[in-house]
Coordinates of C-alpha atoms in Angstrom, one line a residue:
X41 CA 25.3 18.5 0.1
X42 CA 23.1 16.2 -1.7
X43 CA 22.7 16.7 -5.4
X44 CA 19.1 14.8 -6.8
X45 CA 17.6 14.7 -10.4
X46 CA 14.5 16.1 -10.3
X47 CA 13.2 15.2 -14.1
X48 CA 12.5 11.8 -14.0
X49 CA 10.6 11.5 -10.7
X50 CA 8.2 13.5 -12.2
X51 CA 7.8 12.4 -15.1
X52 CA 8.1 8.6 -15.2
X53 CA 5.9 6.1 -12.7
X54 CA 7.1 5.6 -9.0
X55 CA 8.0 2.0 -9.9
X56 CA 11.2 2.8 -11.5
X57 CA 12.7 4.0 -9.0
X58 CA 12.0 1.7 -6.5
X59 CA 15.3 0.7 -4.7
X60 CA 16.6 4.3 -5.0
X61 CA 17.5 7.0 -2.5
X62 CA 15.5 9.8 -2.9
X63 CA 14.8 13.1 -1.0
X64 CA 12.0 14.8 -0.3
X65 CA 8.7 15.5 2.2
X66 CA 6.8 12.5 4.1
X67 CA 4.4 13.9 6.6
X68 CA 5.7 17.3 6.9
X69 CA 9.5 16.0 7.7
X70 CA 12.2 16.0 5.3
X71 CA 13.9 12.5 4.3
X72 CA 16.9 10.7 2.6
X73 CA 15.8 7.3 2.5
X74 CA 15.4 4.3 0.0
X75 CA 12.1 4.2 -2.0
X76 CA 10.5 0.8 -2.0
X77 CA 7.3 0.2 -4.0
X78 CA 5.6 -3.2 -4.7
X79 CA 2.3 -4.1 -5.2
X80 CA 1.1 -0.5 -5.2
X81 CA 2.6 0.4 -1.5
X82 CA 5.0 2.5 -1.3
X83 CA 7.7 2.6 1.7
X84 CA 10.5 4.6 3.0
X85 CA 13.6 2.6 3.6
X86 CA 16.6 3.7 6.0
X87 CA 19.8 2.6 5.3
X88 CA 20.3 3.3 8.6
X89 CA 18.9 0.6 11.1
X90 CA 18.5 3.0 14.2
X91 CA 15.4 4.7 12.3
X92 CA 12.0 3.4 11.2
X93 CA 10.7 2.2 8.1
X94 CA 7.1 4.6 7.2
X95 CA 5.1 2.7 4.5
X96 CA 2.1 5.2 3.2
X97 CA -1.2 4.4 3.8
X98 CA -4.3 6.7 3.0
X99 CA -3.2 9.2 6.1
X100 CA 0.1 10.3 5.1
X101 CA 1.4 12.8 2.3
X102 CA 4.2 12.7 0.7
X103 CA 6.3 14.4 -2.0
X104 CA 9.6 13.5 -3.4
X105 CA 11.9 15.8 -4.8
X106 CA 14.2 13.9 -6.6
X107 CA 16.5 11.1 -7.3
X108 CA 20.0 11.2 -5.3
X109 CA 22.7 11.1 -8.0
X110 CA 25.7 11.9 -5.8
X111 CA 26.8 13.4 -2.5
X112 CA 29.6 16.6 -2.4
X113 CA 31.0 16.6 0.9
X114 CA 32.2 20.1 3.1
X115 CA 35.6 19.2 2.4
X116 CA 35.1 19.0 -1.6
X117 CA 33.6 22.7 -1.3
X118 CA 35.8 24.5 1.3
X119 CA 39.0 23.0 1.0

């Protein structure tokens, strides 16, 4: 499970949480990843080298839910 702040995403500019992990929509397909933003461009940034990177451009849509403030794993719940 993946616990995320919603608040401030929505209510503060992009830029400040550039370098975070958020969740949320890109193109239809839900993502964990890293935001990046710099000079108005915004990227998607996998910790995970095996995926790709997806920088926006004027032909995708994206919506993010919230911040990632902490992670509660199976066994924390059902054990």
């Amino acid at each position: 499970f993946v616990v995320v702040d919603r608040y401030y995403v929505k209510n503060l500019p992009l830029i400040k949480f550039s370098g975070k992990i958020v969740a949320g929509i890109v193109d239809g397909e839900g993502i964990l990843k890293r935001l990046h933003v710099e000079n108005g461009e915004v990227s998607f940034i996998p910790d995970n080298k095996e995926y790709p990177t997806k920088t926006m451009n004027e032909y995708n849509s994206y919506d993010i839910w919230g911040v990632v403030v902490g992670i509660i794993s199976f066994e924390d719940v059902f054990y």
